[in-house]
Amino acid sequence: MTHLELMKDIYYVGYIDWEVRNFHGYSTHRGSSYNAYIVKGEKTVLIDAVKRPYFESFLKSIKAVCDPAEIDYYITNHVEMDHSGSFPLIIKHLPNAELIASQRGVDALKAHFHEEVEEDLFNKIRAVKEGDTLDIGNGKKFTFVPIPMIHWPDSMVSFMSDENGKNVLFCNDAFGQHYATSKRWDDENDLCEVMEEAEKYYANILLHLSGLIAKALPKVGALPIDIICPSHGVCWRSNIGKIIDAYKKWSAGEIDKNSVLIVYDTMWESTSKIAKALFKEISHRSIPVKRYRLTNADYSDVITEAMKARAILVGSPTLNNGLYPTVAEYLSYQKGLKPMNKIGLAFGSYGWGGGAVKEIAEIMKATKIDVLDETIEIKFVPKPEDLDFKEIIDKLIEKMG
Ligand code: FEO
């Protein structure tokens, strides 16, 4: 057994990225990994690849498992560059491999690598559709199931049934976590950390696709899965039910029914005073409430809280008749990810003319957040009597149900 052997006939040849702290704008406090696997039956299969800068390490890992020329199939489950960046490089080392992807995967590979790869090669990729199979011998058979938009239109899972071993779902982004660790399995790591990162991953990558995920989960759940091997973070063997249940909950928009999130920024402390007074009023009623000032918090952490909260209160000072930049950035992110089942409240301060509060309410309404008609807008510095929010919090709580 080499250090790369996950289990009998399955090897890990991905790259653990201990250094990444920003994954296209998503803060990866615990690093990440780009997982790729080799499966050996009578035939040998490579599943997915890694980001291009880590190609040499990827190739070295493959060579520690087998001669790349012995690889018979190379499956690309998803074409985003964190998995396919090495595609043009690795195929040069796979003279005997048939390439496999979904039809949309073939199109996406061509769209990404047309400058580096001969046109003819794209025409030779086997485009698989739902239910297509690949028998690699020794009782191992792959079944391909496209899962469009989880994460991209091209995404698919490769399910391997094994008559002599465990059934494994190679599912790429689904069930992943941005989590660097020297241990490959869920039960070898701190499960709280793993679930925290799985939740953050869902909130930042998949949340806006929840409707499609809810539809795809029964399809995936019907497979007799023993092991889940995603393309980021740890593999699941002891907590499969837990991660699938979590996906059911997140994709259904289940929330902490009674919790409030306050997100804001402040220029000269007036909006901060409003945020703190709102926080005090809510916490006095024993309602769980969290407060984030955006200058000191990153939006990928905040959106994870937003996914779970029942009410989101967003505050901004008016700057140049509009939103404070950090609030505009956060709201743009939140708008794209479309958190579900939310009540909203807009608040803020202004000098001579307002604007920010109206914009907050409009942006939140655009993603079906049920925003209170009442807003809080205070000119310059709030007086103590301006900070009495009993009435508006009563209304908020009534709306929260
Ligand atoms: Fe990990 Fe959608 O790429």
Short mmCIF file of N, CA, C and O in Angstrom, two decimals, residues 211-303:
data_model
loop_
_atom_site.label_atom_id
_atom_site.label_comp_id
_atom_site.label_asym_id
_atom_site.label_seq_id
_atom_site.Cartn_x
_atom_site.Cartn_y
_atom_site.Cartn_z
N GLY A 211 -32.53 24.73 -5.94
CA GLY A 211 -33.68 24.08 -6.58
C GLY A 211 -33.24 22.86 -7.38
O GLY A 211 -33.84 21.78 -7.30
N LEU A 212 -32.16 23.01 -8.13
CA LEU A 212 -31.65 21.90 -8.95
C LEU A 212 -31.06 20.81 -8.07
O LEU A 212 -31.19 19.61 -8.36
N ILE A 213 -30.41 21.24 -6.99
CA ILE A 213 -29.80 20.25 -6.09
C ILE A 213 -30.90 19.42 -5.42
O ILE A 213 -30.79 18.19 -5.32
N ALA A 214 -31.96 20.08 -5.00
CA ALA A 214 -33.07 19.35 -4.36
C ALA A 214 -33.64 18.30 -5.33
O ALA A 214 -34.02 17.20 -4.91
N LYS A 215 -33.67 18.64 -6.61
CA LYS A 215 -34.18 17.67 -7.60
C LYS A 215 -33.17 16.54 -7.85
O LYS A 215 -33.56 15.40 -8.11
N ALA A 216 -31.88 16.87 -7.81
CA ALA A 216 -30.85 15.86 -8.12
C ALA A 216 -30.60 14.91 -6.95
O ALA A 216 -30.20 13.76 -7.16
N LEU A 217 -30.86 15.35 -5.73
CA LEU A 217 -30.51 14.53 -4.56
C LEU A 217 -31.20 13.16 -4.55
O LEU A 217 -30.54 12.15 -4.25
N PRO A 218 -32.48 13.08 -4.89
CA PRO A 218 -33.09 11.74 -4.90
C PRO A 218 -32.41 10.80 -5.90
O PRO A 218 -32.25 9.61 -5.65
N LYS A 219 -31.98 11.39 -7.04
CA LYS A 219 -31.30 10.60 -8.07
C LYS A 219 -29.98 10.05 -7.50
O LYS A 219 -29.66 8.88 -7.67
N VAL A 220 -29.27 10.91 -6.81
CA VAL A 220 -27.99 10.50 -6.22
C VAL A 220 -28.24 9.57 -5.04
O VAL A 220 -27.58 8.54 -4.88
N GLY A 221 -29.25 9.92 -4.23
CA GLY A 221 -29.56 9.13 -3.04
C GLY A 221 -30.02 7.71 -3.37
O GLY A 221 -29.91 6.81 -2.54
N ALA A 222 -30.55 7.52 -4.59
CA ALA A 222 -31.02 6.18 -4.98
C ALA A 222 -29.86 5.23 -5.27
O ALA A 222 -30.04 4.01 -5.36
N LEU A 223 -28.68 5.79 -5.43
CA LEU A 223 -27.52 4.93 -5.73
C LEU A 223 -27.04 4.27 -4.43
O LEU A 223 -27.03 4.92 -3.37
N PRO A 224 -26.64 3.00 -4.50
CA PRO A 224 -26.18 2.32 -3.28
C PRO A 224 -24.74 2.74 -2.92
O PRO A 224 -23.78 1.99 -3.14
N ILE A 225 -24.61 3.92 -2.38
CA ILE A 225 -23.28 4.52 -2.17
C ILE A 225 -22.66 4.05 -0.85
O ILE A 225 -23.29 4.12 0.20
N ASP A 226 -21.42 3.59 -0.92
CA ASP A 226 -20.67 3.27 0.30
C ASP A 226 -19.66 4.37 0.61
O ASP A 226 -19.31 4.57 1.78
N ILE A 227 -19.18 5.00 -0.44
CA ILE A 227 -18.10 5.99 -0.30
C ILE A 227 -18.41 7.17 -1.22
O ILE A 227 -18.88 6.96 -2.35
N ILE A 228 -18.15 8.38 -0.74
CA ILE A 228 -18.26 9.56 -1.61
C ILE A 228 -16.88 10.19 -1.73
O ILE A 228 -16.25 10.52 -0.73
N CYS A 229 -16.43 10.35 -2.96
CA CYS A 229 -15.13 10.98 -3.22
C CYS A 229 -15.36 12.28 -3.99
O CYS A 229 -15.52 12.26 -5.22
N PRO A 230 -15.40 13.40 -3.31
CA PRO A 230 -15.60 14.68 -4.00
C PRO A 230 -14.28 15.23 -4.53
O PRO A 230 -13.21 14.63 -4.33
N SER A 231 -14.36 16.38 -5.17
CA SER A 231 -13.15 16.96 -5.77
C SER A 231 -12.48 17.99 -4.87
O SER A 231 -11.46 18.56 -5.24
N HIS A 232 -13.08 18.26 -3.72
CA HIS A 232 -12.44 19.16 -2.74
C HIS A 232 -12.63 18.56 -1.34
O HIS A 232 -13.73 18.10 -1.01
N GLY A 233 -11.56 18.61 -0.55
CA GLY A 233 -11.68 18.21 0.85
C GLY A 233 -11.67 16.71 1.06
O GLY A 233 -11.14 15.95 0.23
N VAL A 234 -12.26 16.29 2.18
CA VAL A 234 -12.15 14.87 2.57
C VAL A 234 -13.18 14.01 1.83
O VAL A 234 -14.18 14.50 1.32
N CYS A 235 -12.89 12.71 1.80
CA CYS A 235 -13.84 11.72 1.27
C CYS A 235 -14.71 11.24 2.42
O CYS A 235 -14.29 11.22 3.58
N TRP A 236 -15.93 10.86 2.06
CA TRP A 236 -16.91 10.47 3.08
C TRP A 236 -17.07 8.95 3.09
O TRP A 236 -17.35 8.34 2.05
N ARG A 237 -16.91 8.36 4.28
CA ARG A 237 -17.19 6.92 4.41
C ARG A 237 -17.99 6.64 5.69
O ARG A 237 -18.75 5.68 5.73
N SER A 238 -17.83 7.46 6.70
CA SER A 238 -18.53 7.20 7.97
C SER A 238 -19.70 8.15 8.20
O SER A 238 -20.49 7.92 9.11
N ASN A 239 -19.78 9.20 7.44
CA ASN A 239 -20.81 10.22 7.68
C ASN A 239 -21.57 10.57 6.41
O ASN A 239 -21.95 11.73 6.19
N ILE A 240 -21.79 9.56 5.57
CA ILE A 240 -22.49 9.81 4.30
C ILE A 240 -23.92 10.30 4.55
O ILE A 240 -24.38 11.27 3.93
N GLY A 241 -24.60 9.67 5.49
CA GLY A 241 -25.97 10.11 5.81
C GLY A 241 -25.98 11.54 6.30
O GLY A 241 -26.87 12.32 5.94
N LYS A 242 -24.98 11.89 7.07
CA LYS A 242 -24.93 13.24 7.64
C LYS A 242 -24.75 14.31 6.55
O LYS A 242 -25.45 15.31 6.55
N ILE A 243 -23.86 14.05 5.60
CA ILE A 243 -23.64 15.08 4.57
C ILE A 243 -24.83 15.11 3.59
O ILE A 243 -25.24 16.19 3.15
N ILE A 244 -25.42 13.96 3.29
CA ILE A 244 -26.59 13.99 2.40
C ILE A 244 -27.76 14.68 3.09
O ILE A 244 -28.47 15.50 2.49
N ASP A 245 -27.96 14.39 4.37
CA ASP A 245 -29.04 15.08 5.12
C ASP A 245 -28.80 16.59 5.16
O ASP A 245 -29.73 17.39 5.05
N ALA A 246 -27.53 16.97 5.33
CA ALA A 246 -27.21 18.40 5.36
C ALA A 246 -27.55 19.04 4.01
O ALA A 246 -28.13 20.13 3.95
N TYR A 247 -27.25 18.35 2.92
CA TYR A 247 -27.57 18.88 1.59
C TYR A 247 -29.08 18.99 1.40
O TYR A 247 -29.58 19.92 0.79
N LYS A 248 -29.82 18.00 1.96
CA LYS A 248 -31.29 18.08 1.87
C LYS A 248 -31.77 19.34 2.60
O LYS A 248 -32.63 20.06 2.10
N LYS A 249 -31.22 19.58 3.76
CA LYS A 249 -31.63 20.73 4.58
C LYS A 249 -31.25 22.05 3.89
O LYS A 249 -32.09 22.94 3.75
N TRP A 250 -30.02 22.14 3.44
CA TRP A 250 -29.57 23.40 2.82
C TRP A 250 -30.33 23.67 1.52
O TRP A 250 -30.70 24.81 1.25
N SER A 251 -30.53 22.62 0.73
CA SER A 251 -31.18 22.84 -0.57
C SER A 251 -32.67 23.14 -0.40
O SER A 251 -33.29 23.75 -1.27
N ALA A 252 -33.25 22.70 0.73
CA ALA A 252 -34.66 23.00 0.99
C ALA A 252 -34.82 24.39 1.61
O ALA A 252 -35.94 24.84 1.86
N GLY A 253 -33.70 25.05 1.89
CA GLY A 253 -33.78 26.39 2.50
C GLY A 253 -34.22 26.34 3.95
O GLY A 253 -34.78 27.30 4.47
N GLU A 254 -33.94 25.20 4.62
CA GLU A 254 -34.29 25.13 6.05
C GLU A 254 -33.37 26.07 6.83
O GLU A 254 -32.18 26.14 6.57
N ILE A 255 -33.96 26.77 7.78
CA ILE A 255 -33.21 27.80 8.48
C ILE A 255 -33.39 27.68 9.99
O ILE A 255 -34.26 26.95 10.45
N ASP A 256 -32.55 28.41 10.72
CA ASP A 256 -32.75 28.53 12.16
C ASP A 256 -33.91 29.51 12.32
O ASP A 256 -33.72 30.72 12.17
N LYS A 257 -35.08 28.99 12.59
CA LYS A 257 -36.32 29.77 12.46
C LYS A 257 -36.31 31.09 13.19
O LYS A 257 -36.98 32.04 12.84
N ASN A 258 -35.51 31.16 14.22
CA ASN A 258 -35.64 32.29 15.12
C ASN A 258 -34.41 33.19 15.13
O ASN A 258 -34.24 33.98 16.05
N SER A 259 -33.53 33.07 14.14
CA SER A 259 -32.26 33.78 14.29
C SER A 259 -32.16 35.00 13.36
O SER A 259 -32.80 35.06 12.31
N VAL A 260 -31.34 35.95 13.81
CA VAL A 260 -31.21 37.21 13.08
C VAL A 260 -29.74 37.49 12.78
O VAL A 260 -28.86 37.22 13.61
N LEU A 261 -29.50 38.00 11.60
CA LEU A 261 -28.16 38.41 11.21
C LEU A 261 -28.18 39.91 10.90
O LEU A 261 -29.04 40.37 10.15
N ILE A 262 -27.25 40.64 11.50
CA ILE A 262 -27.13 42.08 11.21
C ILE A 262 -25.81 42.28 10.45
O ILE A 262 -24.74 41.93 10.95
N VAL A 263 -25.91 42.81 9.26
CA VAL A 263 -24.74 43.03 8.39
C VAL A 263 -24.71 44.52 8.05
O VAL A 263 -25.72 45.05 7.57
N TYR A 264 -23.58 45.17 8.24
CA TYR A 264 -23.56 46.61 8.00
C TYR A 264 -22.14 47.09 7.84
O TYR A 264 -21.17 46.35 8.08
N ASP A 265 -22.02 48.33 7.44
CA ASP A 265 -20.75 49.02 7.60
C ASP A 265 -21.05 50.46 8.02
O ASP A 265 -22.23 50.86 8.03
N THR A 266 -20.03 51.16 8.37
CA THR A 266 -20.25 52.49 8.93
C THR A 266 -19.13 53.42 8.51
O THR A 266 -18.00 52.97 8.31
N MET A 267 -19.47 54.70 8.33
CA MET A 267 -18.46 55.67 7.89
C MET A 267 -17.96 56.49 9.08
O MET A 267 -16.79 56.55 9.35
N TRP A 268 -18.92 57.09 9.81
CA TRP A 268 -18.58 57.91 11.00
C TRP A 268 -19.34 57.41 12.23
O TRP A 268 -19.72 58.19 13.09
N GLU A 269 -19.62 56.13 12.27
CA GLU A 269 -20.18 55.44 13.44
C GLU A 269 -21.69 55.57 13.61
O GLU A 269 -22.28 54.94 14.49
N SER A 270 -22.38 56.37 12.78
CA SER A 270 -23.83 56.50 12.98
C SER A 270 -24.54 55.19 12.65
O SER A 270 -25.38 54.72 13.43
N THR A 271 -24.21 54.59 11.51
CA THR A 271 -24.85 53.31 11.16
C THR A 271 -24.46 52.23 12.16
O THR A 271 -25.27 51.36 12.50
N SER A 272 -23.25 52.32 12.69
CA SER A 272 -22.82 51.37 13.71
C SER A 272 -23.69 51.51 14.96
O SER A 272 -24.08 50.50 15.58
N LYS A 273 -24.03 52.73 15.33
CA LYS A 273 -24.88 52.94 16.52
C LYS A 273 -26.26 52.31 16.29
O LYS A 273 -26.83 51.71 17.21
N ILE A 274 -26.77 52.44 15.09
CA ILE A 274 -28.07 51.83 14.78
C ILE A 274 -27.96 50.30 14.88
O ILE A 274 -28.80 49.63 15.49
N ALA A 275 -26.89 49.77 14.28
CA ALA A 275 -26.71 48.31 14.28
C ALA A 275 -26.61 47.79 15.71
O ALA A 275 -27.22 46.76 16.05
N LYS A 276 -25.87 48.50 16.55
CA LYS A 276 -25.70 48.04 17.94
C LYS A 276 -27.00 48.14 18.72
O LYS A 276 -27.32 47.27 19.54
N ALA A 277 -27.77 49.19 18.44
CA ALA A 277 -29.07 49.33 19.13
C ALA A 277 -30.05 48.23 18.68
O ALA A 277 -30.79 47.69 19.50
N LEU A 278 -30.02 47.91 17.40
CA LEU A 278 -30.87 46.81 16.90
C LEU A 278 -30.46 45.49 17.56
O LEU A 278 -31.29 44.70 18.00
N PHE A 279 -29.16 45.29 17.62
CA PHE A 279 -28.62 44.08 18.24
C PHE A 279 -29.11 43.95 19.68
O PHE A 279 -29.57 42.89 20.13
N LYS A 280 -29.02 45.08 20.41
CA LYS A 280 -29.41 45.08 21.83
C LYS A 280 -30.90 44.76 21.98
O LYS A 280 -31.29 43.92 22.80
N GLU A 281 -31.70 45.38 21.14
CA GLU A 281 -33.15 45.18 21.22
C GLU A 281 -33.51 43.71 20.93
O GLU A 281 -34.37 43.13 21.59
N ILE A 282 -32.84 43.13 19.94
CA ILE A 282 -33.14 41.74 19.57
C ILE A 282 -32.62 40.78 20.64
O ILE A 282 -33.32 39.86 21.06
N SER A 283 -31.40 41.01 21.11
CA SER A 283 -30.83 40.07 22.09
C SER A 283 -31.56 40.14 23.43
O SER A 283 -31.66 39.14 24.13
N HIS A 284 -32.13 41.30 23.76
CA HIS A 284 -32.93 41.41 25.00
C HIS A 284 -34.14 40.49 24.97
O HIS A 284 -34.68 40.15 26.00
N ARG A 285 -34.54 40.15 23.78
CA ARG A 285 -35.71 39.26 23.65
C ARG A 285 -35.29 37.79 23.54
O ARG A 285 -36.07 36.94 23.11
N SER A 286 -34.02 37.56 23.84
CA SER A 286 -33.47 36.19 23.83
C SER A 286 -33.53 35.53 22.45
O SER A 286 -33.62 34.31 22.32
N ILE A 287 -33.50 36.36 21.42
CA ILE A 287 -33.45 35.82 20.05
C ILE A 287 -31.98 35.76 19.64
O ILE A 287 -31.26 36.74 19.81
N PRO A 288 -31.53 34.61 19.10
CA PRO A 288 -30.13 34.53 18.66
C PRO A 288 -29.86 35.56 17.56
O PRO A 288 -30.60 35.62 16.56
N VAL A 289 -28.84 36.37 17.75
CA VAL A 289 -28.53 37.42 16.77
C VAL A 289 -27.01 37.55 16.65
O VAL A 289 -26.29 37.44 17.63
N LYS A 290 -26.55 37.73 15.41
CA LYS A 290 -25.12 37.93 15.16
C LYS A 290 -24.93 39.24 14.41
O LYS A 290 -25.79 39.62 13.60
N ARG A 291 -23.81 39.89 14.67
CA ARG A 291 -23.58 41.21 14.06
C ARG A 291 -22.21 41.21 13.36
O ARG A 291 -21.21 40.86 13.98
N TYR A 292 -22.20 41.59 12.09
CA TYR A 292 -20.96 41.65 11.31
C TYR A 292 -20.78 43.03 10.70
O TYR A 292 -21.65 43.48 9.94
N ARG A 293 -19.67 43.69 11.02
CA ARG A 293 -19.31 44.92 10.31
C ARG A 293 -18.43 44.52 9.13
O ARG A 293 -17.39 43.88 9.29
N LEU A 294 -18.83 44.93 7.95
CA LEU A 294 -18.20 44.39 6.74
C LEU A 294 -16.74 44.80 6.55
O LEU A 294 -15.99 44.08 5.89
N THR A 295 -16.34 45.91 7.13
CA THR A 295 -14.92 46.28 7.05
C THR A 295 -14.06 45.19 7.69
O THR A 295 -12.92 44.97 7.29
N ASN A 296 -14.62 44.54 8.71
CA ASN A 296 -13.83 43.57 9.49
C ASN A 296 -14.28 42.12 9.27
O ASN A 296 -13.93 41.25 10.06
N ALA A 297 -15.08 41.89 8.28
CA ALA A 297 -15.56 40.51 8.05
C ALA A 297 -15.53 40.27 6.55
O ALA A 297 -15.68 41.20 5.77
N ASP A 298 -15.30 39.03 6.15
CA ASP A 298 -15.34 38.81 4.70
C ASP A 298 -16.70 38.23 4.30
O ASP A 298 -17.35 37.52 5.06
N TYR A 299 -17.10 38.58 3.08
CA TYR A 299 -18.48 38.28 2.72
C TYR A 299 -18.75 36.79 2.56
O TYR A 299 -19.88 36.35 2.66
N SER A 300 -17.70 35.98 2.35
CA SER A 300 -18.00 34.55 2.24
C SER A 300 -18.32 33.93 3.60
O SER A 300 -19.09 32.96 3.67
N ASP A 301 -17.77 34.47 4.68
CA ASP A 301 -18.20 34.03 6.02
C ASP A 301 -19.61 34.53 6.31
O ASP A 301 -20.43 33.80 6.86
N VAL A 302 -19.86 35.78 5.93
CA VAL A 302 -21.16 36.37 6.26
C VAL A 302 -22.29 35.66 5.51
O VAL A 302 -23.36 35.41 6.07
N ILE A 303 -22.06 35.31 4.25
CA ILE A 303 -23.15 34.67 3.48
C ILE A 303 -23.49 33.29 4.08
O ILE A 303 -24.64 32.83 4.00
#
